[in-house]
PDB file of C-alpha atoms in Angstrom:
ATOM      1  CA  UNK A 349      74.341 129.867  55.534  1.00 56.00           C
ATOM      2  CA  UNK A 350      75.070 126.706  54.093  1.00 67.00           C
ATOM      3  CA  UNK A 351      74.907 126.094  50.064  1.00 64.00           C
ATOM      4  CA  UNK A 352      72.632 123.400  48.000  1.00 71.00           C
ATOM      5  CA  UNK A 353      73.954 121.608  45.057  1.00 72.00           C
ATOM      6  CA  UNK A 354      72.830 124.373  42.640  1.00 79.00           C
ATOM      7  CA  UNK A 355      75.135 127.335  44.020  1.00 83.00           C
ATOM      8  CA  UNK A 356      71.847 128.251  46.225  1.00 88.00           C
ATOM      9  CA  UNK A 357      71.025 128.364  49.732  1.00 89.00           C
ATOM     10  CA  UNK A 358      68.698 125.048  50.529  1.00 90.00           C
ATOM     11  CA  UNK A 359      64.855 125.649  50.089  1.00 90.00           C
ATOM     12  CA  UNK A 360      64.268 125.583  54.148  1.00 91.00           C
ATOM     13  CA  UNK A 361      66.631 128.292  54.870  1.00 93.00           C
ATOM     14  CA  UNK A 362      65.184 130.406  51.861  1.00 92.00           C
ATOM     15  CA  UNK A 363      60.980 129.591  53.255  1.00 88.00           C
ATOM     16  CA  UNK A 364      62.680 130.877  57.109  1.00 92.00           C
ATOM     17  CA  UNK A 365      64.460 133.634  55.701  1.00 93.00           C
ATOM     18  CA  UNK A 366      61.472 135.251  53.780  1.00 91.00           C
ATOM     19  CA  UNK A 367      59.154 133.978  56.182  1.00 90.00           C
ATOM     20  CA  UNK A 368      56.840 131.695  54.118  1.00 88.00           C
ATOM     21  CA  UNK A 369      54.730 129.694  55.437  1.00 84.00           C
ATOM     22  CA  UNK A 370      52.294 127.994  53.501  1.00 79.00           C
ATOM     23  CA  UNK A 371      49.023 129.667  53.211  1.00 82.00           C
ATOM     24  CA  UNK A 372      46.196 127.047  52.942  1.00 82.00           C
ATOM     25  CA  UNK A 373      43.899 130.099  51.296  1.00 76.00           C
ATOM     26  CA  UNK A 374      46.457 129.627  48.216  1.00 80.00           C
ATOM     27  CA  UNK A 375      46.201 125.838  48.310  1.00 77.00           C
ATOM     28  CA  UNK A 376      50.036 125.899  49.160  1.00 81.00           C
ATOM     29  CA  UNK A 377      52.215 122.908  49.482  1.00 80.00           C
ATOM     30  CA  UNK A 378      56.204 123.912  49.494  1.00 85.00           C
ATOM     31  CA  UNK A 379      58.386 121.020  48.453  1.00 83.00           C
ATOM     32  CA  UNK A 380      61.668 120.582  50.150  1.00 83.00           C
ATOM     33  CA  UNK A 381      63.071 116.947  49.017  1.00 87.00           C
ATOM     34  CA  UNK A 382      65.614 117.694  46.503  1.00 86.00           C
ATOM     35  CA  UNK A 383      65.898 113.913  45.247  1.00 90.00           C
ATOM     36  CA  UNK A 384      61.840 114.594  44.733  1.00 92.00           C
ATOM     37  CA  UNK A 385      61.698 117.783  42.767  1.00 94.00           C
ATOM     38  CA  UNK A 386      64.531 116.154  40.862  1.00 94.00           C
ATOM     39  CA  UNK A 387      61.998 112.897  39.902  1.00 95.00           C
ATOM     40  CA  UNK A 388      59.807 115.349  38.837  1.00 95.00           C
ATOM     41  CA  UNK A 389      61.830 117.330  36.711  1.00 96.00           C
ATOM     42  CA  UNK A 390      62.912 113.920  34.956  1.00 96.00           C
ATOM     43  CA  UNK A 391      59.503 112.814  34.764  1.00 96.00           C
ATOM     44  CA  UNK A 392      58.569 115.812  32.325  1.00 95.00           C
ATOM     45  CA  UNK A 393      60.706 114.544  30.081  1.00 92.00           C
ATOM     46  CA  UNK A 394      64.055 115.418  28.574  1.00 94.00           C
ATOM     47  CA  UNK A 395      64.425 119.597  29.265  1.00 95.00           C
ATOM     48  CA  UNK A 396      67.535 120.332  26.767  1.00 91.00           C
ATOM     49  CA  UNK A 397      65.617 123.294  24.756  1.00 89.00           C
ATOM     50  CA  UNK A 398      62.341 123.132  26.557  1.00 95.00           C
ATOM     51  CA  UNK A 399      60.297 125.698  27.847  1.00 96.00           C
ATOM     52  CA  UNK A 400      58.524 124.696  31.201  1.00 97.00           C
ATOM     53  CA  UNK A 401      55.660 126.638  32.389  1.00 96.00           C
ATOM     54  CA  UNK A 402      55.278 126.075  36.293  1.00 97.00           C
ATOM     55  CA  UNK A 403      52.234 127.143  37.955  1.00 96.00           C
ATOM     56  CA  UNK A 404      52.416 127.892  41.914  1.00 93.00           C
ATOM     57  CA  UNK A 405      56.536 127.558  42.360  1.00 95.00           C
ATOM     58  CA  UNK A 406      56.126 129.033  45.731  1.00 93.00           C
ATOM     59  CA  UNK A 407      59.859 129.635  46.656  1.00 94.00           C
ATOM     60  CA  UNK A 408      60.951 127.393  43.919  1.00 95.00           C
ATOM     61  CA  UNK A 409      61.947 123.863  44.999  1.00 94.00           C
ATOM     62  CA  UNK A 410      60.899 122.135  41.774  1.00 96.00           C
ATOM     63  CA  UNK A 411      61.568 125.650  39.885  1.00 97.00           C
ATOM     64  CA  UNK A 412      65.373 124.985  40.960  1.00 96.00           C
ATOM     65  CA  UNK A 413      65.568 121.563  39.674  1.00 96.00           C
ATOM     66  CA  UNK A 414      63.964 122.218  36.307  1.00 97.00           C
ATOM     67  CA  UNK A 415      66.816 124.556  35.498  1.00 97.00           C
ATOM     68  CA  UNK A 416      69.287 122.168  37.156  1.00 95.00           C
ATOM     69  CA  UNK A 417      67.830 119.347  34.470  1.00 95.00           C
ATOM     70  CA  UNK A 418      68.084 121.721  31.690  1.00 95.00           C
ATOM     71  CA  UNK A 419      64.863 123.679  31.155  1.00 97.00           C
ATOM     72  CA  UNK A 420      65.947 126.285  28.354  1.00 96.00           C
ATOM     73  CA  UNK A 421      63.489 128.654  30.185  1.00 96.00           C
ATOM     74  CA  UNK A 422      60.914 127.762  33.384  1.00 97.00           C
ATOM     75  CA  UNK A 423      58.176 130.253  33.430  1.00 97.00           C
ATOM     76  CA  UNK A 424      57.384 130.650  36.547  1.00 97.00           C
ATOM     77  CA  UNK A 425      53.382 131.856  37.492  1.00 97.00           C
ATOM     78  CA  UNK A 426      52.855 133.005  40.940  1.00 95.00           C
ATOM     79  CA  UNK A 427      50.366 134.576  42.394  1.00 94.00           C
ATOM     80  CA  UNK A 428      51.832 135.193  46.447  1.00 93.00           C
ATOM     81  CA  UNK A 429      53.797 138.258  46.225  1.00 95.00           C
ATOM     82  CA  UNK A 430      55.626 136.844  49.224  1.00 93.00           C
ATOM     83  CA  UNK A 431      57.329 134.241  47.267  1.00 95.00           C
ATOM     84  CA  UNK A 432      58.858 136.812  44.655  1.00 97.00           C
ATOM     85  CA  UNK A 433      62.331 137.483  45.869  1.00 96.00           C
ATOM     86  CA  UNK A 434      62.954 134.242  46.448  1.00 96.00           C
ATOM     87  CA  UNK A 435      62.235 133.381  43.344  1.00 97.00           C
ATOM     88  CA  UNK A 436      64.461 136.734  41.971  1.00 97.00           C
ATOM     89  CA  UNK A 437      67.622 134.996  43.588  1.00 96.00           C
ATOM     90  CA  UNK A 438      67.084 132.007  41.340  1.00 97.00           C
ATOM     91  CA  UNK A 439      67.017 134.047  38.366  1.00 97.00           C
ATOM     92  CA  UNK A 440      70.034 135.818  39.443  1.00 96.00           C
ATOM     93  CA  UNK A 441      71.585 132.791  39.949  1.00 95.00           C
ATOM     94  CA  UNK A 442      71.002 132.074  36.167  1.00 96.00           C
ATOM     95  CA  UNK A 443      70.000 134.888  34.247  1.00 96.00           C
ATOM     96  CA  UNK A 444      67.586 134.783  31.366  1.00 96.00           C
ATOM     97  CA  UNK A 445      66.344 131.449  32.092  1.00 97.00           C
ATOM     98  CA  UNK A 446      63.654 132.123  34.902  1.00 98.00           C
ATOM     99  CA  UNK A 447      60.966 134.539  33.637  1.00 97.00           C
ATOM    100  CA  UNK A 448      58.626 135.206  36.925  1.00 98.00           C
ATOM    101  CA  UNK A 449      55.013 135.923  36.014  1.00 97.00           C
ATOM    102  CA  UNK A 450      53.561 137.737  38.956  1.00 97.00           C
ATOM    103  CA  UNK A 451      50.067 136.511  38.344  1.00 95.00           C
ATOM    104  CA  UNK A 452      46.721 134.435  39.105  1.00 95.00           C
ATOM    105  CA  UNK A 453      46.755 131.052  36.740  1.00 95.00           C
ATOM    106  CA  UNK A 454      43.286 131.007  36.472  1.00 95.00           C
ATOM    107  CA  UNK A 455      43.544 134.188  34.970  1.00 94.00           C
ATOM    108  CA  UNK A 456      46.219 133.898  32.659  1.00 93.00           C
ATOM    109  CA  UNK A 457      46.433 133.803  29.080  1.00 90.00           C
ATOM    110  CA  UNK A 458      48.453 130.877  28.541  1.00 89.00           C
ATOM    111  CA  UNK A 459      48.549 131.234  24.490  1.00 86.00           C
ATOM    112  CA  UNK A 460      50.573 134.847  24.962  1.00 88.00           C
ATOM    113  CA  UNK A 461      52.557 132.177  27.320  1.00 87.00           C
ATOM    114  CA  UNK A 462      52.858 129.740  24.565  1.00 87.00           C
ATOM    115  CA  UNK A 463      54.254 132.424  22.158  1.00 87.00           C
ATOM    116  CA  UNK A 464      57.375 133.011  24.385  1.00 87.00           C
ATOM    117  CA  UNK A 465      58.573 129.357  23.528  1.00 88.00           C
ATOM    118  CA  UNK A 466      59.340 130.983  19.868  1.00 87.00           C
ATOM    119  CA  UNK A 467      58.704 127.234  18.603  1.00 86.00           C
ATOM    120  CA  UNK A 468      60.666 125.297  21.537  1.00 90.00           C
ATOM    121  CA  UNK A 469      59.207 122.315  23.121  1.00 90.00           C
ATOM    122  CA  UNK A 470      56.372 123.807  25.826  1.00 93.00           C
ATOM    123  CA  UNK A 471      55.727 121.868  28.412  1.00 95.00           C
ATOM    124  CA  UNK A 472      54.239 122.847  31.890  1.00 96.00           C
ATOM    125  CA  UNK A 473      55.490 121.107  35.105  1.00 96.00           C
ATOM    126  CA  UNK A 474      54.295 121.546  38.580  1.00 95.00           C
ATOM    127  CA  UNK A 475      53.056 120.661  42.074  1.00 92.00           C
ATOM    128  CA  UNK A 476      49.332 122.526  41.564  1.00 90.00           C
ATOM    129  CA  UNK A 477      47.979 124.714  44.512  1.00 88.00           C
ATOM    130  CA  UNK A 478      45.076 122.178  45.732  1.00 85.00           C
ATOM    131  CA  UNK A 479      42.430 125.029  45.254  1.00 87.00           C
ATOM    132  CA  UNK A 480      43.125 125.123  41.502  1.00 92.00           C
ATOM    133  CA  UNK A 481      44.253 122.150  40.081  1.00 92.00           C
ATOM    134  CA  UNK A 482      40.961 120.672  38.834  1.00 92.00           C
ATOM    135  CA  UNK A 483      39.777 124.036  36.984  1.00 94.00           C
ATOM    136  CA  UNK A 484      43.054 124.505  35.166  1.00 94.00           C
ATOM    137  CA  UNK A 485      43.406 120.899  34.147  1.00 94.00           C
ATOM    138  CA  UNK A 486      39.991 121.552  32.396  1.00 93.00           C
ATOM    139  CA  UNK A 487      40.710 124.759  30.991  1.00 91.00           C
ATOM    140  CA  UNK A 488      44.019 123.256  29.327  1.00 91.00           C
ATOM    141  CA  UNK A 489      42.263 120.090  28.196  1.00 90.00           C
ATOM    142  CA  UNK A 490      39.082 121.863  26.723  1.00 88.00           C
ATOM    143  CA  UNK A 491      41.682 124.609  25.222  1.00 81.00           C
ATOM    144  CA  UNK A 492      41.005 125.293  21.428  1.00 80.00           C
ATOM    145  CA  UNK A 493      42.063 124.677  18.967  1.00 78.00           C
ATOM    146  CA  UNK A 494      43.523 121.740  19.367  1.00 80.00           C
ATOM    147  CA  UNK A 495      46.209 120.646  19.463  1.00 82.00           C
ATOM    148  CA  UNK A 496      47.050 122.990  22.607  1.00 86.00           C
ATOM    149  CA  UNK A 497      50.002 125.016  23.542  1.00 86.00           C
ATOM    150  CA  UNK A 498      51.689 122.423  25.832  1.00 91.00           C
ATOM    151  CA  UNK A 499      53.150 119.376  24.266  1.00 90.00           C
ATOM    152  CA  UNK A 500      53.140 117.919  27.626  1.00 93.00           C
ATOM    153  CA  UNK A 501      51.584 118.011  31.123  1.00 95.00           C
ATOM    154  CA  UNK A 502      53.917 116.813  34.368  1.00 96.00           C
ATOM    155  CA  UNK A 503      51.516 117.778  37.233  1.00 95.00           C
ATOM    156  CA  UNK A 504      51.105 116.648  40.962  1.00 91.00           C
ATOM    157  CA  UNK A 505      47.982 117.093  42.498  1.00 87.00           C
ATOM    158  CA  UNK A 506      48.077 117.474  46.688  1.00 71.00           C
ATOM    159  CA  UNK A 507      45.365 116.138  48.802  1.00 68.00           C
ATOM    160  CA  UNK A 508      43.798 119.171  50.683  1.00 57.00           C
ATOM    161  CA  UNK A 509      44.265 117.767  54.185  1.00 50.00           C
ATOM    162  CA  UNK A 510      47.887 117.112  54.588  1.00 48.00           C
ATOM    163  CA  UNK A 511      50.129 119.117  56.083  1.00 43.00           C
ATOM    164  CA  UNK A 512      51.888 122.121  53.887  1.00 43.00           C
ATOM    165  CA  UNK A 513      55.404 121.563  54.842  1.00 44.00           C
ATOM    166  CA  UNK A 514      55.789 117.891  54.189  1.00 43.00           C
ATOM    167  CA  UNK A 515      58.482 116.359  51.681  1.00 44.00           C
ATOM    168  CA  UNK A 516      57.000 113.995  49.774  1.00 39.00           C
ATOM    169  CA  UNK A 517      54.306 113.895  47.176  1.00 37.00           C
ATOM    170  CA  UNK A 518      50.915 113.514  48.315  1.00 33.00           C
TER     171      UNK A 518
END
C-alpha cells in the first residue's frame, strides 16, 4: 500500500478497500484530486483555529485536506454508514481533531453543532450530496436569528448527471 502526503493511504485505495462506490440515492460524488480538495480547503479561508463543519465527506478527500490546512477541528456529518471507518483512520491519524457525526444533515441541529466551536471561527466546507444541497443552503440562509452559526460558507454544488468518480469539480 502506498502512502499520500498526509501519512495516509491515497483516497482510491481507501474507496477499493472499503468498497465504496458512490451511491447516486445519496447524491454521492467522491473527490480524489488532491491539488483540488487542497483549492478548496484554501478557498474557505485561513483554518488556523477554525472549526469546519463538512457535510457528506464520504471517505474524506476534502476532510483530509482541511486538517492538512489547519482546521482546529472538521466536523464531519455523514449519513452512509459505509464511509465510517474510513473516516475513523483519519481521526486516528490525528486524534481529537476529526469529530464524525454519524447522521442525516437535513436532520441535524446545526446550533448544538455551533456550540462545539466554544467561540472559534465556524465555518462549514464541503462538496454537497446533489440531492441536498439546495434545501440545506435554505435552511442555513433562512436560519434565525441572525447572524447564523457559520461565519462562512465554502460549498460545491455537483451537477446530478455526471459521473460519481470523477476528479474535478463539476
Amino acid at each position: 500500500m502506498s502512502v499520500a502526503q498526509d501519512g495516509l493511504p491515497p483516497l482510491r485505495e481507501v474507496v477499493a478497500a472499503y468498497g465504496l462506490e458512490p451511491k447516486k440515492s445519496l447524491g454521492q460524488n467522491f473527490l480524489f484530486d488532491l491539488n483540488l480538495t487542497g483549492r478548496i480547503a484554501r478557498a474557505a479561508g485561513p483554518l488556523d483555529n477554525a472549526v469546519v463543519i463538512e457535510i457528506g465527506p464520504g471517505p474524506g478527500g476534502l476532510t483530509r485536506a482541511l486538517i492538512s490546512e489547519g482546521a482546529r477541528k472538521v466536523i464531519a456529518v455523514e449519513r452512509d454508514e459505509r464511509c465510517l471507518a474510513a473516516l475513523a483512520e483519519i481521526a486516528a491519524r490525528w486524534p481529537g481533531r476529526l469529530e464524525i457525526v454519524a447522521g442525516d444533515a437535513l436532520t441535524l441541529d446545526f446550533a448544538a453543532l455551533a456550540a462545539r466551536a466554544a467561540g472559534a471561527p465556524l465555518r462549514v466546507c464541503a462538496n454537497l450530496p446533489y440531492n441536498i444541497a439546495t434545501p440545506l443552503l435554505a435552511n442555513w440562509l433562512e436560519t434565525e436569528p441572525w447572524p447564523p452559526f457559520f461565519d462562512r460558507l465554502t460549498l460545491m454544488f455537483p451537477t446530478r448527471g455526471r459521473a460519481a468518480h470523477r476528479g474535478d469539480a463539476h
